C-alpha positions as CSV (number, residue, x, y, z in Angstrom):
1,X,41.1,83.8,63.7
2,X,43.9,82.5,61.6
3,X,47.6,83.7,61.5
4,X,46.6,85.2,58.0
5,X,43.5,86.4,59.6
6,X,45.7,88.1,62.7
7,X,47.5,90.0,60.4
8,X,45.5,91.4,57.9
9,X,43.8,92.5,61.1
10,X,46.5,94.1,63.0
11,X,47.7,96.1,59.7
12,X,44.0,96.6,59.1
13,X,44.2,98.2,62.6
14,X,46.8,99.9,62.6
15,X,46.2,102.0,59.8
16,X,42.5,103.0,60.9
17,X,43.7,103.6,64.7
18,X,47.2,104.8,64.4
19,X,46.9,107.2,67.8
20,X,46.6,103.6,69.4
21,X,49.9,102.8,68.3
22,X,52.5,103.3,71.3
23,X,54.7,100.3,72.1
24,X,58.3,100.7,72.9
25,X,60.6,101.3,69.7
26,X,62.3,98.4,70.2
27,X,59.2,96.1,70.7
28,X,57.2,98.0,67.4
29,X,60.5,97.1,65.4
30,X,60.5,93.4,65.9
31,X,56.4,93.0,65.8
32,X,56.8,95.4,62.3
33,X,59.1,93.0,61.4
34,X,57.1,89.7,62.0
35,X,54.4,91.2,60.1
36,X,56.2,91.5,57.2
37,X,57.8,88.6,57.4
38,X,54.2,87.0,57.5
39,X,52.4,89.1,55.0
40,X,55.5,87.5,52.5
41,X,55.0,84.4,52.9
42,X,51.2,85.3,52.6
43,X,52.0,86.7,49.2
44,X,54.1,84.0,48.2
45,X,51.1,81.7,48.7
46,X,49.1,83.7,46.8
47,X,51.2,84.5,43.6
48,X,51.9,80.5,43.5
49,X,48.1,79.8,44.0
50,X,47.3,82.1,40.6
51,X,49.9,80.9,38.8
52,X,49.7,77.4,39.2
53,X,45.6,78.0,38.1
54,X,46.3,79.7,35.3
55,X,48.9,77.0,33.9
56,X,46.5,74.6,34.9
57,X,43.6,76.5,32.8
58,X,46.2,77.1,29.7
59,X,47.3,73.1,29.9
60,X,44.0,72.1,29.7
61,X,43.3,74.7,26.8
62,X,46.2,73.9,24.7
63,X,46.6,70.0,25.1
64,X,44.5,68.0,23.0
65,X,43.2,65.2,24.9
66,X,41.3,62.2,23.1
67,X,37.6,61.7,24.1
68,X,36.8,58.2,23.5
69,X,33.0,57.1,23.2
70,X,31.5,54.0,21.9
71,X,30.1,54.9,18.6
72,X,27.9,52.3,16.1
73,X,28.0,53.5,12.2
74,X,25.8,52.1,9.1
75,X,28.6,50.2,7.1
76,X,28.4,48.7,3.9
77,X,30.2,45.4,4.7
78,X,33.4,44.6,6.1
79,X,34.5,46.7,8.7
80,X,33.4,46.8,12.3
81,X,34.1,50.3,14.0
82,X,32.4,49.6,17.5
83,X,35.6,49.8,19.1
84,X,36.8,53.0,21.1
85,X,36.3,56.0,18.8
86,X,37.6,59.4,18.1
87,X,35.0,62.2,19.2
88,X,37.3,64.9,18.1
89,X,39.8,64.9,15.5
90,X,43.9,65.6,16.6
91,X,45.9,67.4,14.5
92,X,47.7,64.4,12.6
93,X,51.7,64.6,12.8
94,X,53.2,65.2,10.0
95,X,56.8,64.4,10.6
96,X,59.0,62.0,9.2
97,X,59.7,58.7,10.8
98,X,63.3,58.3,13.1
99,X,65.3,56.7,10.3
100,X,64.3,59.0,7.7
101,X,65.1,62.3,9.3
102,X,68.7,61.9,8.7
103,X,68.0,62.5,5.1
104,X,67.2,66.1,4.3
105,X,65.2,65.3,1.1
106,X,62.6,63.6,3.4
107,X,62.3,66.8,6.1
108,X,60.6,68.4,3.5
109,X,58.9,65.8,1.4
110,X,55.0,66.3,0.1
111,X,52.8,63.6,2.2
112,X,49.3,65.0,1.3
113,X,48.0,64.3,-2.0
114,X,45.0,64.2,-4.2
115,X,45.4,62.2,-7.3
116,X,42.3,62.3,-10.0
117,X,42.8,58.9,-11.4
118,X,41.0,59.6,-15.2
119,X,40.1,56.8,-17.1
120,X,43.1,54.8,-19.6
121,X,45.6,57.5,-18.9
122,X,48.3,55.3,-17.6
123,X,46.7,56.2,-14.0
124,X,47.4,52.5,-13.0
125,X,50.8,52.5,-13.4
126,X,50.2,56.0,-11.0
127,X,48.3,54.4,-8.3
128,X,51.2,51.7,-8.2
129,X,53.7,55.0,-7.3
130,X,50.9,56.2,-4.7
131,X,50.6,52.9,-3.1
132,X,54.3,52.0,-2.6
133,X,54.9,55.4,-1.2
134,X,52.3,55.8,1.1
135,X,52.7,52.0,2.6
136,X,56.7,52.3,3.1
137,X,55.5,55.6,5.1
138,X,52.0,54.2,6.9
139,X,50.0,56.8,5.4
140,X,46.4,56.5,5.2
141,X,44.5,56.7,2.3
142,X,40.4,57.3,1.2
143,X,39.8,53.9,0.4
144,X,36.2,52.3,-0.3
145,X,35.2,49.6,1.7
146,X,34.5,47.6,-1.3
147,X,35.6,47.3,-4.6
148,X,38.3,50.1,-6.5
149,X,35.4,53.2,-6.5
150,X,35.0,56.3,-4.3
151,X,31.7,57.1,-3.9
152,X,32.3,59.5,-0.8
153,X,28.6,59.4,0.3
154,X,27.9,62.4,2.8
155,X,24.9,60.9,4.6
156,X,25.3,61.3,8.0
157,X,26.2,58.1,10.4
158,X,26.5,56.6,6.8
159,X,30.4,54.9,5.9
160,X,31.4,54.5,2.2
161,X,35.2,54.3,2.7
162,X,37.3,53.3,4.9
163,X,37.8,55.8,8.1
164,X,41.4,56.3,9.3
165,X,42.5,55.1,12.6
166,X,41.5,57.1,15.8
167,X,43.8,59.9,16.8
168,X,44.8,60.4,12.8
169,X,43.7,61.5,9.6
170,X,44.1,60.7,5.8
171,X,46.9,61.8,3.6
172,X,46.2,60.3,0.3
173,X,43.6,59.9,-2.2
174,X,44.1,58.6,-5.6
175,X,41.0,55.9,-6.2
176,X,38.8,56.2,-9.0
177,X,35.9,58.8,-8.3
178,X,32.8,58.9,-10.8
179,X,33.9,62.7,-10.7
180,X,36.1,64.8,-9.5
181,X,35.0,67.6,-7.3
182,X,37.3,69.8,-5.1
183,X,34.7,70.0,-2.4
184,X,34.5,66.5,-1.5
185,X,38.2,66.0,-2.1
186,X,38.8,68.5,0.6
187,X,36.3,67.2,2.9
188,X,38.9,64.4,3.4
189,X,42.2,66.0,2.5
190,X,44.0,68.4,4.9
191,X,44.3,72.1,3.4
192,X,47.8,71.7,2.6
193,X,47.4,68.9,-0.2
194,X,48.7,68.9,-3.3
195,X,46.5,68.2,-6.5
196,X,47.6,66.4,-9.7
197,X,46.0,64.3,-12.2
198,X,47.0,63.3,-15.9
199,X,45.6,63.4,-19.4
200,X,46.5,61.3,-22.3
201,X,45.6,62.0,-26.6
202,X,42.1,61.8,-26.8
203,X,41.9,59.5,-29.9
204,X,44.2,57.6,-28.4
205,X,42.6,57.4,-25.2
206,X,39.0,57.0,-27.0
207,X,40.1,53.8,-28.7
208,X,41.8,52.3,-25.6
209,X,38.8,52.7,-23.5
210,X,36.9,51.1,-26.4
211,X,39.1,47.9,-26.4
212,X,39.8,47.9,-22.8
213,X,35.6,48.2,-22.1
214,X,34.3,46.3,-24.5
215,X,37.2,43.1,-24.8
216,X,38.5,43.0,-21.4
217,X,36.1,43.8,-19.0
218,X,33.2,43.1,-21.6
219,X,30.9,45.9,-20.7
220,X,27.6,45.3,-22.4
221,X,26.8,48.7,-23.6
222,X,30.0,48.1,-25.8
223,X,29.3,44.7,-26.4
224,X,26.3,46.0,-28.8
225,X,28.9,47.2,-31.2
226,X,29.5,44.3,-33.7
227,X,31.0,43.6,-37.0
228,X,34.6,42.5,-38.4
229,X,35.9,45.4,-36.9
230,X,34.2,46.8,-34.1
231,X,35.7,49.6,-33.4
232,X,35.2,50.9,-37.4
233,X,31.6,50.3,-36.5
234,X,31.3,52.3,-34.1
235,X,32.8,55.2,-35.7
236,X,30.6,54.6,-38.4
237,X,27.5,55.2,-35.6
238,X,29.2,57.2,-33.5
239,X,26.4,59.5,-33.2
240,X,23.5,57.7,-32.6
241,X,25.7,55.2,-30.1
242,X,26.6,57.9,-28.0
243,X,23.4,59.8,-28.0
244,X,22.0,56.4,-26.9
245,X,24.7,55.5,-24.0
246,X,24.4,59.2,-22.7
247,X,26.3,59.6,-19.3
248,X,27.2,55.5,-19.0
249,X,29.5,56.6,-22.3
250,X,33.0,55.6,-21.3
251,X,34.1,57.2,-24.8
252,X,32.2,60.5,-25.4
253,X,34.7,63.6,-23.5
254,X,35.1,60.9,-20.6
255,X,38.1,63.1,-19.6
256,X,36.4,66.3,-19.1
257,X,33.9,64.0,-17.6
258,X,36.5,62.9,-15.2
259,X,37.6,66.5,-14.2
260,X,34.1,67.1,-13.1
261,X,32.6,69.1,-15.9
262,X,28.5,68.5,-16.3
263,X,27.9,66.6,-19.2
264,X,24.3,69.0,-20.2
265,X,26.6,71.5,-21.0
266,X,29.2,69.6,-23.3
267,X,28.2,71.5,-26.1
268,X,29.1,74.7,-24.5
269,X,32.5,75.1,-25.2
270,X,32.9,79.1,-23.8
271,X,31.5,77.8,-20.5
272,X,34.3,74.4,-20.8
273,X,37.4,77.0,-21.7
274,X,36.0,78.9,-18.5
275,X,35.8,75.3,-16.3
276,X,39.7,75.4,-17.7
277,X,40.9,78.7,-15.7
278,X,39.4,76.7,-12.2
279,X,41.5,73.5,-13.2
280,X,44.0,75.4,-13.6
281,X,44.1,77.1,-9.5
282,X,42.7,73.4,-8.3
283,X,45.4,71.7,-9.9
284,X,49.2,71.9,-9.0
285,X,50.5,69.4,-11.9
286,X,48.8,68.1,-14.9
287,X,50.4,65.2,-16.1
288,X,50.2,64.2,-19.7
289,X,50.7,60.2,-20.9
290,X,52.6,60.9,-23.9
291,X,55.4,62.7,-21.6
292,X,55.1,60.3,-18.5
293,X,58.7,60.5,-17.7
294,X,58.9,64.0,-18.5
295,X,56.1,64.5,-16.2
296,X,57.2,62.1,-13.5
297,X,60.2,64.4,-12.9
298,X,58.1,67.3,-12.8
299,X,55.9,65.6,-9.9
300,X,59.4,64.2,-8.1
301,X,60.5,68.1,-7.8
302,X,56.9,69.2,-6.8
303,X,56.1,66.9,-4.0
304,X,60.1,66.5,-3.1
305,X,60.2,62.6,-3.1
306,X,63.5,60.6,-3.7
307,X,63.7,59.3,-7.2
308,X,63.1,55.8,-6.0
309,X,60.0,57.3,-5.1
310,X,58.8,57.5,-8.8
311,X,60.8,54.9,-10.0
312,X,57.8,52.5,-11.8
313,X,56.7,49.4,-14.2
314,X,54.2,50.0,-16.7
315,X,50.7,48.7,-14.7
316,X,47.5,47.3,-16.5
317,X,48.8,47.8,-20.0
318,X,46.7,46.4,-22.9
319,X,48.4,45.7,-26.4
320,X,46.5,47.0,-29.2
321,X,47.3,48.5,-32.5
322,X,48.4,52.6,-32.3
323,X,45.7,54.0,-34.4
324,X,45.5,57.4,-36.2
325,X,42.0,59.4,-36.7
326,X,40.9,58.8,-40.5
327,X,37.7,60.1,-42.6
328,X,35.6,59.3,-39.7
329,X,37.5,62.0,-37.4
330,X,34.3,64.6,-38.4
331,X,31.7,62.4,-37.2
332,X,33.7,62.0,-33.9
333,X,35.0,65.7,-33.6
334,X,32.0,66.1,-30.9
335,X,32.7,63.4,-29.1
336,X,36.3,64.5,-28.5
337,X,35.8,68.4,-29.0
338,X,36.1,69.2,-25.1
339,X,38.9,66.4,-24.2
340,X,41.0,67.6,-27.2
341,X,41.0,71.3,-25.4
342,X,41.4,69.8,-22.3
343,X,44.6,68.0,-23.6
344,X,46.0,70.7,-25.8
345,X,45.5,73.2,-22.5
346,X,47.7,70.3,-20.0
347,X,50.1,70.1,-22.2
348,X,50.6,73.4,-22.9
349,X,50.9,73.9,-19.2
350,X,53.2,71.0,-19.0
351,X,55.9,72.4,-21.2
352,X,55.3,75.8,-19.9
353,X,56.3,74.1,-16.6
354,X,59.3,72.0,-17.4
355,X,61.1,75.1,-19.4
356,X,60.2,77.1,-15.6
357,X,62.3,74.5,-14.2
358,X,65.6,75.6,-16.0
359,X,68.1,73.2,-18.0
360,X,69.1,70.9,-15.4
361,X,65.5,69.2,-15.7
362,X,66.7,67.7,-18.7
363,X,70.2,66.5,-17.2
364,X,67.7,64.9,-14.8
365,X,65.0,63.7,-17.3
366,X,68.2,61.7,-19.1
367,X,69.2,60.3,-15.7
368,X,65.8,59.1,-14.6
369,X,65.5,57.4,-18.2
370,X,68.5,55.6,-17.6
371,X,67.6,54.3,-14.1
372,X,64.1,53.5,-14.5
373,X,65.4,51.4,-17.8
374,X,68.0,49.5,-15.4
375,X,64.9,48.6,-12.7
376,X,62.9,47.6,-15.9
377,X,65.9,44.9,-16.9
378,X,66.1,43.9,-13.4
379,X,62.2,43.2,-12.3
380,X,62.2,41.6,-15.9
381,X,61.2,38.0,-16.1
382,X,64.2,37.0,-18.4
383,X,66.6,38.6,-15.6
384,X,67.9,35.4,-14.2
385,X,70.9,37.1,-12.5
386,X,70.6,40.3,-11.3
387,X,69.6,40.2,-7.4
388,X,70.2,43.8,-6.8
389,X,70.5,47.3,-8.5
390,X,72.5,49.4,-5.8
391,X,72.5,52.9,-6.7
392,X,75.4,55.5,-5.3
393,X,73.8,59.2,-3.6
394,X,73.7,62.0,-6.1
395,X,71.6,65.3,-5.9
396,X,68.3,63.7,-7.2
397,X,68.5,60.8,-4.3
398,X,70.5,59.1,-1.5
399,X,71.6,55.5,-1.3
400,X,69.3,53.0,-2.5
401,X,68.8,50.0,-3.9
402,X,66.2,47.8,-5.5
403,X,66.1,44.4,-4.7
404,X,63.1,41.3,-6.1
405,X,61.5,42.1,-3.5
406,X,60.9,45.9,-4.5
407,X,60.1,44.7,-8.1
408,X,57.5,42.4,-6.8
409,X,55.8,45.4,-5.1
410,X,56.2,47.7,-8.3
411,X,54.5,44.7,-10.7
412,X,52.2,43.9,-8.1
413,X,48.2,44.9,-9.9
414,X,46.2,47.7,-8.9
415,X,43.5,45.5,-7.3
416,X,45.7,43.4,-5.3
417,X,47.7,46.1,-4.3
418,X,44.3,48.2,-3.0
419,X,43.1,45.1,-1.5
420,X,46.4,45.0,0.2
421,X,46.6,48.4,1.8
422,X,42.3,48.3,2.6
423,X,43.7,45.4,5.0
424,X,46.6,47.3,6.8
425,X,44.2,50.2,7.5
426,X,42.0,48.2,8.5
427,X,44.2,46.5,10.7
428,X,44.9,49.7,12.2
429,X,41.5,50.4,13.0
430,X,40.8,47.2,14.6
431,X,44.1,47.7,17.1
432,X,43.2,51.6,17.6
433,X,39.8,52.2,17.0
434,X,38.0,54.9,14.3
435,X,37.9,58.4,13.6
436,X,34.5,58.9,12.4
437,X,34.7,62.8,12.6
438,X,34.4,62.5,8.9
439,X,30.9,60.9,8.5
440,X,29.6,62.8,11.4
């Protein structure tokens, strides 16, 4: 029998046969003595033994170890995500880079964002803002494998955008969508994102997407539309166009389209004021075009970016003659009845939000103004001069300055500058494999 043994016997003894016990005092002090000394260290090894397995138990609970498996997916072209694979997702760490956490504005700063890119409402110019911020920062975004269009297919095994690398997640999406839907945007985005999109005049809008559709990009549904002035024409058929393009309109309500409201029930305009009140939890910020700068204050305070952050060139801008609704506006008033709500509800809620903000928004609209009109004269082509704008800390920013280099980056076109970031994350993915959690 074992020491142990021995002396779990002896006590064991001892206490069932105590008549037994009659040693000499001195002797039965010294072997008492031993005992205990033995049924310590007995204890000792116990205790440690449970405590060590329970740590090891809670380690293995708590820590978050990558399973790696080799993993095939149905891709549409482009991409090959053999490699080494995330089987289960890891919290993505949201902390700001080494270099940045000096600065207190970037502790805090807003990282996860859903942008609903709606059609010819200065959304370009947004993307460029998205793009530059999540690329200094090595965010990854919901990109489509191909071409500028979401189409977030929930097949299973099947990949229509681009997955984030292994051991991460994604943190932006701002492509087009045909739609938007909060469901799908969440099935990508973490809980925590914020949600803004923008609106613009719908006449406004309505004629650009006209010109823009049927000049630049020649779409041949628009194409049909003939005569001296084709876009007189078509407000002359507006009706029967429209009720002959149906859903592939990219004029009739395309904005309330956009935000995801069916178009069988367009002429229901109760049921539309009700779709408003959901837009209006989904959404944190509404921007509106006709108060871009106005509204890209408002988004610098929400998401708590520098003001280089939102600093921007007008992107993907068209010149065409301002136009102003005339005789025709009652044969198009159905055609624009549910974007004109949608409009006059956002900007409402816009002003409602910058007099929330309190009078030093406008000490900081006036400032913006000024610097974004000094980056404009710099990044212009007749600029032969300048090199750099360096501008001093103050309580919207820190230290910064913007050099060719950054006005290169903030002309650079929407499609060059997707194709651009597609190729970093795919970069990434080739180095550190896929997390495919998403399509699974």
């Amino acid at each position: 029998m074992t020491r142990k043994g021995d002396a779990l016997a002896v006590i064991t003894h001892r206490v069932v046969n105590p008549s037994n016990y009659s040693m000499p005092y001195a002797r039965r002090k010294s072997t008492v003595l031993r005992l205990f000394l033995q049924l310590s260290v007995v204890a000792v090894i116990l205790v440690f033994s449970i405590s060590y397995s329970n740590f090891r138990e809670a380690f293995t609970r708590n820590t978050k170890v990558p399973m790696f498996v080799n993993s095939q997916c149905i891709c549409d072209k482009g991409i090959d995500i053999t490699h080494r694979v995330s089987a289960s997702q890891v919290e993505r760490e949201n902390t700001a880079s080494a270099d940045l956490q000096k600065h207190r504005r970037y502790s805090s700063e807003v990282r996860h964002i859903a942008f609903l890119k709606v059609h010819k409402c200065a959304s370009s110019t947004m993307l460029n803002i998205f793009y530059r911020f999540g690329y200094k920062r090595g965010l990854n975004f919901v990109l489509p494998i191909q071409g500028n269009y979401l189409h977030m297919t929930h097949q299973k095994g099947l990949i229509s955008v681009v997955p984030p690398p292994a051991m991460s997640g994604y943190d932006i999406l701002c492509n087009h969508v045909t739609k938007f839907s909060k469901e799908q945007f969440s099935r990508y985005l973490p809980p925590d994102s914020k949600y803004i999109a923008i609106v613009r005049e719908p006449f406004q809008r309505m004629y650009s997407a006209f010109h823009y559709y049927r000049n630049v990009l020649h779409s041949p549904i628009l194409r049909q539309v003939t005569g001296l002035d084709p876009f007189k024409t078509y407000l002359n058929n507006i009706t029967s166009l429209e009720t002959m393009w149906g859903d592939h309109s990219y004029t009739n309500n395309k904005m309330a389209r956009d935000f995801g409201f069916p178009t069988q029930d367009y002429k229901n305009i109760t049921k539309f004021k009700m779709y408003l009140e959901t837009l209006d939890k989904q959404f944190h910020l509404v921007m509106v075009s006709e108060m871009f700068l106005e509204s890209l204050v408002l988004l610098r305070r929400l998401l708590k970016w520098s003001m280089e952050d939102v600093i921007f060139l007008q992107i993907n801008v068209h010149e065409h003659k301002h136009l102003t609704t005339n005789a025709s506006s009652v044969n198009i008033e159905p055609f624009l009845a549910l974007d004109r709500i949608l409009y006059d509800h956002c900007l409402t809620r816009l002003k409602e939000q910058i007099i929330s903000e309190g009078p030093d928004f406008h000490k900081e609209l006036q400032y913006f103004k000024d610097v974004n009109s000094r980056v404009t004269d710099l990044c212009s082509t007749k600029n032969t001069t300048k090199k750099l704008l360096p501008l001093k800390a103050n309580e919207w920013h820190d230290d910064f300055t913007i050099t060719l280099q950054d006005c290169a980056m903030l002309r650079k076109p929407v499609i060059s500058f997707l194709n651009f970031v597609r190729d970093i994350q795919t970069e990434r993915i080739q180095t550190f494999g896929a997390n495919i959690s998403y399509f699974q």
